[in-house]
């Protein structure tokens, strides 16, 4: 009901009955890769989708969170009410361990760091690094593709003469197409 321009018939939302249950992540991926592109072009929808997926992940992981670090260590309600006890757990990231699957959180990067150290221990020090960077301002075909989605056609000469702001505004119009093109 909050996106009448995207769900014109009032159908197709996440809560609709389906033969197979899907996750929020799969639902939003399908919406963003839809043929007509109405979901991918709406930046507000992109941010809301990301917010919903991340909140769902945090809540699911938070429900599985247990304060017990060792089977022999029993944590009581009085300990949880104690500020010193809580600050010790927070300072050592013990209270944040349920965020280890959420990209950008300290436990996520700590786990990634330990996985990197384990990889170096098993495979040795890496000798080659391969980095990919999108040169999206130098790819005229991508800007032409995005512009065509809005009914505008550019020649190669027009794109060469286009300013940085003009190119970046086209890329901001549809970040999903730009990411998929890369």
Short mmCIF file of C-alpha atoms in Angstrom, two decimals, residues 87-176:
data_model
loop_
_atom_site.label_atom_id
_atom_site.label_comp_id
_atom_site.label_asym_id
_atom_site.label_seq_id
_atom_site.Cartn_x
_atom_site.Cartn_y
_atom_site.Cartn_z
CA UNK A 87 30.38 -2.79 29.96
CA UNK A 88 32.99 -5.56 30.18
CA UNK A 89 31.03 -7.67 27.69
CA UNK A 90 30.47 -4.71 25.39
CA UNK A 91 34.12 -3.66 25.56
CA UNK A 92 35.25 -7.15 24.56
CA UNK A 93 32.62 -7.34 21.80
CA UNK A 94 31.06 -10.35 23.49
CA UNK A 95 27.69 -8.62 23.48
CA UNK A 96 27.97 -7.89 19.75
CA UNK A 97 28.81 -11.39 18.56
CA UNK A 98 25.35 -11.86 17.11
CA UNK A 99 26.30 -9.17 14.52
CA UNK A 100 29.08 -11.30 13.02
CA UNK A 101 27.01 -11.89 9.85
CA UNK A 102 26.15 -8.21 9.37
CA UNK A 103 28.60 -6.54 6.98
CA UNK A 104 30.18 -3.44 8.47
CA UNK A 105 29.90 -4.46 12.11
CA UNK A 106 33.04 -4.94 14.25
CA UNK A 107 32.45 -8.70 14.73
CA UNK A 108 32.05 -9.12 10.96
CA UNK A 109 35.44 -7.53 10.29
CA UNK A 110 37.01 -9.44 13.19
CA UNK A 111 35.77 -12.74 11.72
CA UNK A 112 36.98 -11.71 8.24
CA UNK A 113 40.38 -10.82 9.70
CA UNK A 114 40.68 -14.21 11.39
CA UNK A 115 39.65 -15.98 8.18
CA UNK A 116 42.37 -14.06 6.33
CA UNK A 117 44.96 -15.07 8.93
CA UNK A 118 43.87 -18.71 8.65
CA UNK A 119 44.13 -18.53 4.87
CA UNK A 120 47.66 -17.11 5.10
CA UNK A 121 48.60 -19.83 7.60
CA UNK A 122 47.26 -22.57 5.30
CA UNK A 123 48.22 -21.23 1.86
CA UNK A 124 51.11 -18.91 2.61
CA UNK A 125 51.57 -15.20 2.00
CA UNK A 126 49.75 -14.08 -1.17
CA UNK A 127 52.03 -12.94 -3.98
CA UNK A 128 49.44 -11.53 -6.36
CA UNK A 129 46.62 -9.13 -5.73
CA UNK A 130 43.90 -8.62 -8.28
CA UNK A 131 41.74 -5.57 -7.83
CA UNK A 132 38.80 -4.64 -10.03
CA UNK A 133 37.60 -1.07 -10.15
CA UNK A 134 34.67 0.18 -12.16
CA UNK A 135 35.62 2.90 -14.64
CA UNK A 136 31.98 3.77 -15.07
CA UNK A 137 32.67 7.33 -16.24
CA UNK A 138 34.71 5.93 -19.13
CA UNK A 139 32.13 3.37 -20.26
CA UNK A 140 29.88 5.19 -22.72
CA UNK A 141 27.80 2.09 -23.40
CA UNK A 142 26.65 1.91 -19.77
CA UNK A 143 25.50 5.53 -19.75
CA UNK A 144 23.75 4.94 -23.08
CA UNK A 145 21.95 1.90 -21.63
CA UNK A 146 20.73 3.81 -18.59
CA UNK A 147 19.70 6.82 -20.69
CA UNK A 148 17.75 4.55 -23.07
CA UNK A 149 15.77 3.26 -20.08
CA UNK A 150 14.50 6.82 -19.69
CA UNK A 151 13.86 7.32 -23.42
CA UNK A 152 16.99 9.39 -24.17
CA UNK A 153 19.53 8.43 -26.83
CA UNK A 154 23.11 9.69 -26.95
CA UNK A 155 25.74 9.29 -29.63
CA UNK A 156 29.37 8.57 -28.75
CA UNK A 157 30.32 12.17 -29.56
CA UNK A 158 27.63 13.54 -27.26
CA UNK A 159 28.86 11.31 -24.45
CA UNK A 160 32.47 12.45 -24.93
CA UNK A 161 31.31 16.06 -24.65
CA UNK A 162 29.11 15.35 -21.60
CA UNK A 163 30.28 16.81 -18.30
CA UNK A 164 31.21 14.79 -15.23
CA UNK A 165 28.04 15.95 -13.48
CA UNK A 166 25.92 14.83 -16.44
CA UNK A 167 27.46 11.35 -16.49
CA UNK A 168 27.23 10.93 -12.72
CA UNK A 169 23.59 12.03 -12.69
CA UNK A 170 22.78 9.26 -15.20
CA UNK A 171 24.64 6.72 -13.06
CA UNK A 172 22.75 7.86 -9.96
CA UNK A 173 19.44 7.39 -11.78
CA UNK A 174 19.85 3.62 -11.85
CA UNK A 175 22.62 2.26 -9.60
CA UNK A 176 21.36 -1.32 -10.00
#
